[in-house]
Coordinates of C-alpha atoms and ligand atoms in Angstrom, one line a residue:
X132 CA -18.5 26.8 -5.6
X133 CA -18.5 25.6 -2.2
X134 CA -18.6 28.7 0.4
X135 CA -14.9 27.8 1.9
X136 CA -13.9 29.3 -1.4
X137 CA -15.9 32.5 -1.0
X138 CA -14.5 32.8 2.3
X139 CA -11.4 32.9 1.6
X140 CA -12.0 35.3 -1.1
X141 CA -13.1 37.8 1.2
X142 CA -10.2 37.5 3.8
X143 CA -8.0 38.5 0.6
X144 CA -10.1 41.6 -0.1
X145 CA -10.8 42.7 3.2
X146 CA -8.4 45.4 3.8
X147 CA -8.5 46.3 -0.1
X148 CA -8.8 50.1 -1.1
X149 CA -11.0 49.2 -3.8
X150 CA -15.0 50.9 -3.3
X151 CA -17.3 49.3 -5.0
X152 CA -19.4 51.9 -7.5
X153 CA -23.4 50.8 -9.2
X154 CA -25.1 52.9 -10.9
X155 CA -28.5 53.6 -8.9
X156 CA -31.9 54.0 -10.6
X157 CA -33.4 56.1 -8.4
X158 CA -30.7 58.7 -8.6
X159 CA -29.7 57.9 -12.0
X160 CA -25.9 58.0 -11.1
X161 CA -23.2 55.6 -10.4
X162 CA -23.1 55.8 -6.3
X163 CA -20.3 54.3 -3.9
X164 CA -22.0 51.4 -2.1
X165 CA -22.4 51.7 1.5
X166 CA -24.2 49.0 3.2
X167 CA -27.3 49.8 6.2
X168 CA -25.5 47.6 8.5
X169 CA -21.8 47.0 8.2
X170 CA -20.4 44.3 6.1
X171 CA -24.2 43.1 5.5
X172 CA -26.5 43.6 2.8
X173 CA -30.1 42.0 1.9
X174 CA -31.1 41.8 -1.5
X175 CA -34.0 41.4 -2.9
X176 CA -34.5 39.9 -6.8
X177 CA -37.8 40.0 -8.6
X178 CA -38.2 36.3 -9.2
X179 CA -39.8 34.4 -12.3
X180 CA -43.3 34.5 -13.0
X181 CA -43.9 30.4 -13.2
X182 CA -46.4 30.1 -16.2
X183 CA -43.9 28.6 -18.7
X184 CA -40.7 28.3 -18.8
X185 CA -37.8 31.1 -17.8
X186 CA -36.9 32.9 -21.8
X187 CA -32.7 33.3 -22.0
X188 CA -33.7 37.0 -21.5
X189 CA -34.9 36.6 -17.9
X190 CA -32.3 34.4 -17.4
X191 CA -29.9 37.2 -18.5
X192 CA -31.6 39.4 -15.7
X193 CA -30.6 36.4 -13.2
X194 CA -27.2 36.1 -14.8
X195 CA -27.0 40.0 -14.0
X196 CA -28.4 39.9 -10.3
X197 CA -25.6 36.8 -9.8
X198 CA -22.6 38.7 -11.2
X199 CA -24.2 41.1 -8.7
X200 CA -24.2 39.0 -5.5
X201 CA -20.4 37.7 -6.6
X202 CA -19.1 40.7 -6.8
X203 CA -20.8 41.9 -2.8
X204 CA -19.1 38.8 -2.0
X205 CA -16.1 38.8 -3.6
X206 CA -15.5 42.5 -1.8
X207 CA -16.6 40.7 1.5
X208 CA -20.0 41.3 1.9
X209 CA -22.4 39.0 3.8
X210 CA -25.3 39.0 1.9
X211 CA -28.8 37.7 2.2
X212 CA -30.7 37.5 -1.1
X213 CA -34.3 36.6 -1.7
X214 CA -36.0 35.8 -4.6
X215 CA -39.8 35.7 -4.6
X216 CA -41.6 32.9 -7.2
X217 CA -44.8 34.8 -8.7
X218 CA -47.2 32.0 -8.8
X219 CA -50.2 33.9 -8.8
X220 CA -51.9 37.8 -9.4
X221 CA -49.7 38.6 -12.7
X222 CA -51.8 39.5 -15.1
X223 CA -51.8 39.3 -18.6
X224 CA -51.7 42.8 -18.7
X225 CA -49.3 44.7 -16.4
X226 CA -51.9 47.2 -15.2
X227 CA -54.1 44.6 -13.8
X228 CA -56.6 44.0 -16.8
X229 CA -56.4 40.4 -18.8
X230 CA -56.5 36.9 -17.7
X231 CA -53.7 35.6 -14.7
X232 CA -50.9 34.2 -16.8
X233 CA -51.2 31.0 -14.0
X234 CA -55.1 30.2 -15.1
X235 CA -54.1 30.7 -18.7
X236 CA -50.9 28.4 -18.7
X237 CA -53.3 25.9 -16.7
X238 CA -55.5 25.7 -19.6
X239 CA -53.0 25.7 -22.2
X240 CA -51.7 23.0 -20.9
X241 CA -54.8 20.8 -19.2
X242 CA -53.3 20.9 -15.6
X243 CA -54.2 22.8 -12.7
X244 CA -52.4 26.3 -12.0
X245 CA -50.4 24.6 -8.9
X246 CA -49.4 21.8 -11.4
X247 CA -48.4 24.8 -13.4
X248 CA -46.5 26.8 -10.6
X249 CA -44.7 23.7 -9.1
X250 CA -44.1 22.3 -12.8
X251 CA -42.3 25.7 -14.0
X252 CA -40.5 26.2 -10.6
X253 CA -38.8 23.1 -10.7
X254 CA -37.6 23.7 -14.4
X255 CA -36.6 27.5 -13.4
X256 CA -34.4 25.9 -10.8
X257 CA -33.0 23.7 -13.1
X258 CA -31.8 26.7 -15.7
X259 CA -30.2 28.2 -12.4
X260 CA -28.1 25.4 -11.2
X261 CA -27.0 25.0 -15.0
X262 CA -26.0 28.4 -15.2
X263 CA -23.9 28.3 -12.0
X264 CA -26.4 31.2 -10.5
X265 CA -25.8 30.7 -6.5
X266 CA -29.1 30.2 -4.9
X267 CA -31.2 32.6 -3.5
X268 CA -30.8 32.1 0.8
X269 CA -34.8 32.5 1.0
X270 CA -37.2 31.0 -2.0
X271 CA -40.6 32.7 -1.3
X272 CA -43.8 31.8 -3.0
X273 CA -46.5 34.4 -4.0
X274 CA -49.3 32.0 -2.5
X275 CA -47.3 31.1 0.4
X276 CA -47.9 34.6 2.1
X277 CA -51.3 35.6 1.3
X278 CA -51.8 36.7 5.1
X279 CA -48.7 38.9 5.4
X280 CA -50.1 40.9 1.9
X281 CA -53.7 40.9 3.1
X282 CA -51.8 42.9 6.6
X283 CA -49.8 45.1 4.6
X284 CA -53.1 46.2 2.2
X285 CA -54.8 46.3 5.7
X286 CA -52.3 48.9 6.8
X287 CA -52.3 50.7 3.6
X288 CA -56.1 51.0 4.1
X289 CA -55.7 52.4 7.7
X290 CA -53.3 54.9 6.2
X291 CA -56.1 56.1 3.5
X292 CA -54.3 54.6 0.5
X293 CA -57.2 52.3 -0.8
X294 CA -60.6 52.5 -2.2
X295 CA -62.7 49.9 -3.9
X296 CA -64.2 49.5 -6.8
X297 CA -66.3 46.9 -8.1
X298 CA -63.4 44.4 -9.5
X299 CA -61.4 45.3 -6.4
X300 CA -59.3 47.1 -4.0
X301 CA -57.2 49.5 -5.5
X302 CA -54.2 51.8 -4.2
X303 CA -54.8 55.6 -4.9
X304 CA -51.8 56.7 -6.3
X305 CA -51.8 60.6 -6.4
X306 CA -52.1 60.3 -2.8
X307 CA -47.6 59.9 -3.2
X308 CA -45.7 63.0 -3.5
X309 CA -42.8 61.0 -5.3
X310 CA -44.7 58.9 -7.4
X311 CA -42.5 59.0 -9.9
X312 CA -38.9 59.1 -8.2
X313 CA -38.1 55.7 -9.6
X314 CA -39.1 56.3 -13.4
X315 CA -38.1 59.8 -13.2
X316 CA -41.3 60.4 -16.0
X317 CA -43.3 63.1 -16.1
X318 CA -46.5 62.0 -14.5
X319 CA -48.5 62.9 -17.4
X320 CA -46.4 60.1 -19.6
X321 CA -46.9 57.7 -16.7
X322 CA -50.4 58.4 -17.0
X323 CA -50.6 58.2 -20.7
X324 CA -49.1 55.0 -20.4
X325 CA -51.3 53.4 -18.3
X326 CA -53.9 54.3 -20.4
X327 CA -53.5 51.3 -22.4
X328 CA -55.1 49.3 -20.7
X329 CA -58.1 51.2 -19.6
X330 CA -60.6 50.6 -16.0
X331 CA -63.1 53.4 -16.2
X332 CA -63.4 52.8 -12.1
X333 CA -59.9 54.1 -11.3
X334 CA -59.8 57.1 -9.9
X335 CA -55.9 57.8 -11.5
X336 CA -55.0 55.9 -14.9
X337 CA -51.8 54.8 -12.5
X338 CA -53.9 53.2 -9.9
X339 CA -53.3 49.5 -9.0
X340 CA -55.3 46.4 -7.6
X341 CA -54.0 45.4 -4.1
X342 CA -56.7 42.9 -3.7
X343 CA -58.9 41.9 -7.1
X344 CA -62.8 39.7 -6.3
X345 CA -63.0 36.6 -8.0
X346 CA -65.7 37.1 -10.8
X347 CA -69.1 36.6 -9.2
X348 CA -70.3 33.4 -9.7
X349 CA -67.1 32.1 -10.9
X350 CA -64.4 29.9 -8.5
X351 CA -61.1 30.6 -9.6
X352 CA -58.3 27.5 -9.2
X353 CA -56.6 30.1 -6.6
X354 CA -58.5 32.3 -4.0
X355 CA -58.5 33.6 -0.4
X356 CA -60.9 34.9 1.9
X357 CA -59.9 38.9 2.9
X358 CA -61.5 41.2 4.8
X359 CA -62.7 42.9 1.4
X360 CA -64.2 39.5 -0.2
X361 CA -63.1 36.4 -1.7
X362 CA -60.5 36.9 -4.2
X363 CA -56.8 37.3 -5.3
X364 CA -53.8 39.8 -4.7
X365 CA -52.4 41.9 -7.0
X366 CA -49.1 41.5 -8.4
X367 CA -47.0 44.4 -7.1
X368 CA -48.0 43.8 -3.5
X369 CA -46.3 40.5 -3.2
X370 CA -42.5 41.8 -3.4
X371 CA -43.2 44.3 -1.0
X372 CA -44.7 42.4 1.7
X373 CA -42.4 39.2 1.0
X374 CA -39.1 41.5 0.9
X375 CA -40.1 43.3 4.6
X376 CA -41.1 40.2 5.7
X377 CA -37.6 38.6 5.4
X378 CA -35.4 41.9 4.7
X379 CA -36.8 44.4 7.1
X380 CA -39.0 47.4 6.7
X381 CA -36.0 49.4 4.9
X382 CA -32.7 47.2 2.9
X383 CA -29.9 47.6 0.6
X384 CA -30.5 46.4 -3.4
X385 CA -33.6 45.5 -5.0
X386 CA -32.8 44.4 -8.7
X387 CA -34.8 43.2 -12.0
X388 CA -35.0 44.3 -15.6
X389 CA -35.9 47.6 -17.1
X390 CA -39.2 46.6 -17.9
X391 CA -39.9 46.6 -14.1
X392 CA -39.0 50.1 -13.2
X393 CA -42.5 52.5 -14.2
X394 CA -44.7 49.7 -13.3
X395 CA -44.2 47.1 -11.1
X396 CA -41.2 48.7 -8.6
X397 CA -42.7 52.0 -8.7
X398 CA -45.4 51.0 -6.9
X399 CA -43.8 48.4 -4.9
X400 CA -41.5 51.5 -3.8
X401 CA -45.3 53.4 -3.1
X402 CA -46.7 50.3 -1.5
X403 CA -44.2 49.8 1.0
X404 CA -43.4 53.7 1.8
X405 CA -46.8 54.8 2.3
X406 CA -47.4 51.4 4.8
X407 CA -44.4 52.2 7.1
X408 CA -43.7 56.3 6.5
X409 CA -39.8 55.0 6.0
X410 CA -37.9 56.7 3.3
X411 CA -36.2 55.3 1.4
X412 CA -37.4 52.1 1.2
X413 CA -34.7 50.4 -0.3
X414 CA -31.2 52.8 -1.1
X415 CA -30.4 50.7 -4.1
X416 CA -32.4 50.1 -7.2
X417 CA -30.4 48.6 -10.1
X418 CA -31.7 47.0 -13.6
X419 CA -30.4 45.4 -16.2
X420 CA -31.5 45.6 -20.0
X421 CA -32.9 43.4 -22.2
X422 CA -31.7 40.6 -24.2
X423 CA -33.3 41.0 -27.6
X424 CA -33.8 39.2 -30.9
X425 CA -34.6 40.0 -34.5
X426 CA -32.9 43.5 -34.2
X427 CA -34.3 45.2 -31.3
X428 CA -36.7 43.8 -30.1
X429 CA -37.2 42.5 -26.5
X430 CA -37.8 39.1 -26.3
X431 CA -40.8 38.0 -24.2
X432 CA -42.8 35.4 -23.2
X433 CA -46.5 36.8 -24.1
X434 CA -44.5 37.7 -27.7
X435 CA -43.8 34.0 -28.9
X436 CA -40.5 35.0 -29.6
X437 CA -38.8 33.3 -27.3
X438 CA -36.3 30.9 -26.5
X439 CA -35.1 28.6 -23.4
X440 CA -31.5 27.3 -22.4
X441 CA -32.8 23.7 -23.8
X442 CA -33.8 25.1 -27.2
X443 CA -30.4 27.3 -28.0
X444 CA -28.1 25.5 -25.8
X445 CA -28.4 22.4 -24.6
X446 CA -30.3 20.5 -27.4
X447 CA -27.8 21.2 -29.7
X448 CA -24.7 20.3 -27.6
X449 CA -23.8 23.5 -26.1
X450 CA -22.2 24.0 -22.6
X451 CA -25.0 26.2 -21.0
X452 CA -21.9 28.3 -19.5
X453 CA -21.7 29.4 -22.9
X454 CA -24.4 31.5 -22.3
X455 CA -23.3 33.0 -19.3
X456 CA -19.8 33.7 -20.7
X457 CA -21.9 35.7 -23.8
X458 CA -24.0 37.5 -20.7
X459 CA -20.5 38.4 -19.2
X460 CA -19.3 39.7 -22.8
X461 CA -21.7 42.7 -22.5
X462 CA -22.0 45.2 -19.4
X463 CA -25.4 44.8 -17.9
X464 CA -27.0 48.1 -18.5
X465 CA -26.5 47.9 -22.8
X466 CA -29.3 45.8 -24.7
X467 CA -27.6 42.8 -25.8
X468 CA -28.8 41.3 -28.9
X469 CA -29.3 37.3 -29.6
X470 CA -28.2 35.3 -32.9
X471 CA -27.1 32.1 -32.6
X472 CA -24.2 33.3 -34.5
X473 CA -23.1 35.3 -31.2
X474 CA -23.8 32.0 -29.5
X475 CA -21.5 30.3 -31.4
X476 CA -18.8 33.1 -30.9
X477 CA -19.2 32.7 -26.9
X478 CA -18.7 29.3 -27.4
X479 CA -15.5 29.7 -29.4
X480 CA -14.1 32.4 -26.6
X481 CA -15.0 30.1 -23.8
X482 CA -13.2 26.8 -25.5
X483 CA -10.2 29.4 -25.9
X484 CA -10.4 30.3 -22.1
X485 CA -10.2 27.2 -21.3
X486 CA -7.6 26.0 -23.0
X487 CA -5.7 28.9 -22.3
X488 CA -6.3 28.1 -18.7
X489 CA -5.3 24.2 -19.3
X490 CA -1.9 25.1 -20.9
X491 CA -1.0 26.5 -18.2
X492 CA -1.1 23.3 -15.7
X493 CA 2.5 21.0 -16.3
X494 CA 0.4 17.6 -17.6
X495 CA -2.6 16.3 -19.0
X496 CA -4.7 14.9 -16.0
X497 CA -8.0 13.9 -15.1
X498 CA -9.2 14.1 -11.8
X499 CA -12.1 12.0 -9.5
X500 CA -13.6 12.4 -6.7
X501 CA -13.6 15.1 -4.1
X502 CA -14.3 18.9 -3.9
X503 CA -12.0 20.7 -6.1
X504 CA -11.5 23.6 -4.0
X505 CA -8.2 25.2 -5.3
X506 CA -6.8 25.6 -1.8
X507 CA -5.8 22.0 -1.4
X508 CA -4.3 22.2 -5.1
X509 CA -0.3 22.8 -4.4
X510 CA -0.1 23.9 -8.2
X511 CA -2.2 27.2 -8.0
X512 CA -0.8 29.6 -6.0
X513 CA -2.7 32.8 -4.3
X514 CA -4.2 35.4 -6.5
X515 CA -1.7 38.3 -8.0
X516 CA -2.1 41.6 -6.3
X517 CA -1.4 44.1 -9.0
X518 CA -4.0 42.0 -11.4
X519 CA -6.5 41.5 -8.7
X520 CA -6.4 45.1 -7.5
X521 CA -6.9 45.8 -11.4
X522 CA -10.1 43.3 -11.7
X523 CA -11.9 44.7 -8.9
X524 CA -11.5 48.5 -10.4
X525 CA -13.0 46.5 -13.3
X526 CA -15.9 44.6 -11.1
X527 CA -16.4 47.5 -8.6
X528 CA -16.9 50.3 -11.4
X529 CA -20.6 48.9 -11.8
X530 CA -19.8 45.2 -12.6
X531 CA -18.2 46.2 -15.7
X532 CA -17.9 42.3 -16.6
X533 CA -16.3 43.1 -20.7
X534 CA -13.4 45.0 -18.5
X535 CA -12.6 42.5 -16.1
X536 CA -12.4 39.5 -18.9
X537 CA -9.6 42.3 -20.7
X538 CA -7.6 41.6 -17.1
X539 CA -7.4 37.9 -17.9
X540 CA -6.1 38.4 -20.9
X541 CA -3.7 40.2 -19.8
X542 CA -2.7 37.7 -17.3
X543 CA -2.1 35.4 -19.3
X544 CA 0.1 37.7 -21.9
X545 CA 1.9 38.8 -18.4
X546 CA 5.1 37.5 -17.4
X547 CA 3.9 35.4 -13.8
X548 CA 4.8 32.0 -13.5
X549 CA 2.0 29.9 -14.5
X550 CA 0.8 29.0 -11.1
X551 CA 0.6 32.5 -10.5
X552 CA -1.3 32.8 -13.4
X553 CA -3.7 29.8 -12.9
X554 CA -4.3 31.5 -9.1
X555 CA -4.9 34.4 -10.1
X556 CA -7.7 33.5 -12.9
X557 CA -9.3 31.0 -10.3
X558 CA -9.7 33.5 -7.9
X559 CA -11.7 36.2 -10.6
X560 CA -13.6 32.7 -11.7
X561 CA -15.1 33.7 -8.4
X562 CA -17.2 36.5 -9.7
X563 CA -17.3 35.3 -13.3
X564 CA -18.9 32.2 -12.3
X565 CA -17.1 30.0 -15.3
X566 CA -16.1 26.8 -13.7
X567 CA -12.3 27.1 -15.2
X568 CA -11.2 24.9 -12.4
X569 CA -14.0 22.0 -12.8
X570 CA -12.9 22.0 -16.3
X571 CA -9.4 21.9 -15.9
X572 CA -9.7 18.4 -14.8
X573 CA -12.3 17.3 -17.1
X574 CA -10.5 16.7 -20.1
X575 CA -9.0 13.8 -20.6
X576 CA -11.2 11.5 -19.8
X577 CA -9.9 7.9 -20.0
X578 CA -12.8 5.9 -21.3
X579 CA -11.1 2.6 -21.4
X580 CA -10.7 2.8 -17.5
X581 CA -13.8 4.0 -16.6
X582 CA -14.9 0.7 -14.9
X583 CA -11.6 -0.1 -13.2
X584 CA -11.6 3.7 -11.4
X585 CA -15.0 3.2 -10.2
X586 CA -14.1 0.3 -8.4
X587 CA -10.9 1.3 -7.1
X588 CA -13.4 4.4 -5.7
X589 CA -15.3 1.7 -3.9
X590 CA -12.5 -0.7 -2.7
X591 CA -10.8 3.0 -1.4
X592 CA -14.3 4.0 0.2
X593 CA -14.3 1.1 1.8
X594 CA -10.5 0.9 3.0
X595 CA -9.9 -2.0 1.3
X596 CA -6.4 -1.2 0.2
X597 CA -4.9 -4.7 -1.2
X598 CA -8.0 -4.1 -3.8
X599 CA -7.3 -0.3 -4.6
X600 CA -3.4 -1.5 -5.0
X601 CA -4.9 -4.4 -7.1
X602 CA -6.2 -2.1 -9.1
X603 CA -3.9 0.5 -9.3
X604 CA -1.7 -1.6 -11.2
X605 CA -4.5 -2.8 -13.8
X606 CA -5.2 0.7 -14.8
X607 CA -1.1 1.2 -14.8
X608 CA -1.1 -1.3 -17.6
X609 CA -3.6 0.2 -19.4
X610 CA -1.4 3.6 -19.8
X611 CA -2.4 5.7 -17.1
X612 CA -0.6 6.8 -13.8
X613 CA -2.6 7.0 -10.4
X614 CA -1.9 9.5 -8.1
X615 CA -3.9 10.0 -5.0
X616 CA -4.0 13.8 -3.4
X617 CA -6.5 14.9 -1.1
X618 CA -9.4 16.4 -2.8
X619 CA -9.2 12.5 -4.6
X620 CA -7.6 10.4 -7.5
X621 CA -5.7 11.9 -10.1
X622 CA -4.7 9.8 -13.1
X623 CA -2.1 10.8 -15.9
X624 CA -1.1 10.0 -19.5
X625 CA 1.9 8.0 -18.9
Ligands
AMP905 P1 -41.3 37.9 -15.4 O1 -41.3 36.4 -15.4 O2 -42.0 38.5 -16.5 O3 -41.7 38.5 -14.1 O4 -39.7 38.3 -15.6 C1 -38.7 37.8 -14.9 C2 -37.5 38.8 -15.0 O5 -37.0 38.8 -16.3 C3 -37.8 40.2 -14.6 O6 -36.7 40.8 -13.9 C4 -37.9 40.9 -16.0 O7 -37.6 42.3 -15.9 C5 -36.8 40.1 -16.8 N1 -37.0 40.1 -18.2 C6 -38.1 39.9 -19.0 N2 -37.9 40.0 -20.3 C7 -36.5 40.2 -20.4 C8 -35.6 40.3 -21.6 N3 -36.0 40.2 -22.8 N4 -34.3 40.5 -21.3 C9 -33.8 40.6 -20.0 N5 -34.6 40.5 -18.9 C10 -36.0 40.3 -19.1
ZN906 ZN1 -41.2 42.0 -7.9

């Protein structure tokens, strides 16, 4: 979706009445959204960690975090969203014990952990752009800003946070009041938890590794000099440095799944509040649940149980939007369970949408060339206001995705004209991310003039017009007519 689009999405919302509601984690209640600075928000998206491919359960966390960012823009937001790349410091276990998933997928695979990282970044990437997830503005890599975590551990050590012990340096964490503001847990179950994985050293079963020593006489694949010894950050201190770096010492929405709430963003939350003394940190926390399989249970990389986008989707011929229209199907704090029987459903209601979408255009055409970017389109007319004001009560009450799909189906029952109707679903494609314009010019695709509208693209490129009329006529003869608009050719069905 080109960014013209998005503009003009927001000069229709503007002046709407419409607030936008998410429910907040760390006060466990659906809050109006109001932005630090005006019309602006930074937001800041736990980002994969790159030992083997992204799961369709991450990828429904990024599906989430998108719907997300569409919807801030969409009510005419600016926003500036990071997303960090964890390509080293996660352990195998959360708390800091276990082998780095990075060395581990390095010798599973013969290849060196950056062969690994870059390898598994590129293919996360990938899943993105098939998904129609809108890039992050700022990528940020784990090993690409070892200095600002070893200045932000160095502050926390000023500040009496730290002590070592002899695998590393390691944040005290009953030295926070509100340790547990995020979880909202007793301490004691916090504790309990942690004891899992046990470190006799620690002083609290919560504590965390800021900094952790490369084995002695061992050379890891990845490690820095620090003031404290050779060695390796810990996980959790990554996000917090790499978010202030980019977002400021205090911003508006930090997101990820449910698994990351007691661990990983509670102490990010203590990490980055005890280094500046600014409360809160971030004023939005929001999570979305899992995607799981086999009846309740999360699926996970370190499980087995997984599966990518190539394995369910694309191998076996299925648009990878299905996927995303099945993510849309279910609001993004309930579990959502995978069979490829639900697949199969998604991929049934998305065929529907789209045809429902198609019958509404006067004839059967297929379009080259060009952006198509709706405004130039003298068919689709601007979005309805009753419906619109109705789908953003549906996407402002906490994204609530399943609601706002009921207002399209009630467009299309409604009594607009179809233009109306085709503008006004274009416009919520916006948010739902679904490509139903793309593909309303995708389907009929005349294969026996393939060749000739290629080359009357070039002769036209090239302004060679006695060619491009040349041609016109050949692919006349052939049963098609050729129509040329601005946003390119158009050819139909004579
Ligand atoms: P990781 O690579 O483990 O850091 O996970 C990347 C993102 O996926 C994080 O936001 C996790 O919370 C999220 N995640 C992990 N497993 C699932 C799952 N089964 N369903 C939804 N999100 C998940
Ligand atoms: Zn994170």
């Amino acid at each position: 979706m080109s960014q013209q689009v998005i503009l003009n999405a927001n000069k229709a919302t503007s002046n709407g009445v419409k607030k936008l509601f998410l429910y907040n984690t760390l006060t466990r209640k659906k809050e109006e959204f109001k932005p630090i600075k005006k019309g602006k928000v930074g937001l800041y998206t736990c980002g994969l960690t790159v030992y083997n491919f992204a799961h369709i359960g991450n990828l429904r966390t990024y599906l989430f975090e998108d719907i997300l960012k569409r919807v801030l823009l969409y009510n005419g937001y600016k926003v500036k969203h990071v997303m960090n790349i964890t390509d080293v410091g996660h352990l195998t276990g959360d708390r800091d014990m276990g082998e780095d998933k990075l060395e581990k997928g390095a010798a599973r695979e013969g290849k060196t952990a950056w062969e690994i990282a870059e390898f598994y970044t590129k293919e996360f990437k990938k899943d993105l752009e098939r998904l129609n997830i809108i890039e992050p503005d700022i990528w940020c890599k784990a090993t690409d800003h070892i200095k600002e975590q070893i200045e932000l551990i160095k502050k926390l050590e000023k500040r009496g946070y730290t002590y070592k012990i002899s695998d590393g340096i390691y944040f005290d964490t009953s030295k926070v009041k509100d340790y547990n503001k995020l979880s909202h847990q007793p301490l004691e179950k916090l504790r309990a938890g942690a004891r899992v994985e046990v470190n006799e050293e620690k002083k609290n079963p919560t504590d965390f590794a800021l900094w952790k020593f490369s084995p002695a006489g061992e050379k890891r694949q990845m490690e820095w000099p620090s003031p404290w010894g050779v060695g390796f950050p810990g996980w959790h201190i990554e996000c917090s440095a790499m978010s202030m770096k980019y977002l400021g010492e205090q911003f508006d929405i930090h997101c990820g799944g449910v698994d990351h709430i007691n661990i990983h963003h509670t102490n990010e939350i203590a990490q980055a509040e005890s280094a500046t003394g600014k409360k809160p940190w971030v004023k939005y926390w929001l999570h979305g649940e899992f995607l799981n399989i086999s009846g309740g249970e999360k699926m996970a990389k370190s499980q087995g149980n997984f599966l990518t986008l190539e394995n369910a989707l694309i191998k076996k011929g299925i648009n990878p939007l299905v996927y995303r229209f099945a993510v849309l199907q279910t609001h993004y704090r309930k579990p959502m369970e995978y069979s490829e029987g639900a697949i199969k459903n998604a991929e049934k209601g998305l065929k529907h949408l789209y045809n429902q979408a198609r019958e509404l255009t006067d004839t059967d055409f297929y379009q080259i060339g060009g952006q198509v970017g709706g405004t130039t389109l003298h068919s689709i007319s601007p979005p309805n206001k009753k419906f619109k004001d109705e789908f953003l009560q549906a996407v402002n009450d906490d994204l609530n995705t399943p609601q706002a799909l009921a207002v399209v189906q009630k467009v299309f029952k409604s009594s607009l004209a179809d233009e109306e109707k085709l503008g006004t679903i274009i416009d919520f494609d916006k948010v739902f991310g679904l490509n139903i314009e793309k593909e309303l010019y995708n389907f009929v695709k005349p294969e026996n003039i393939e060749a000739l509208i290629n080359e009357r693209e070039k002769a036209r490129k090239e302004r060679n017009f006695k060619e491009s009329d040349r041609l016109r006529k050949e692919i006349e003869k052939k049963g098609y007519r050729v129509e040329d608009t601005e946003v390119g050719m158009r050819f139909f069905k004579k």
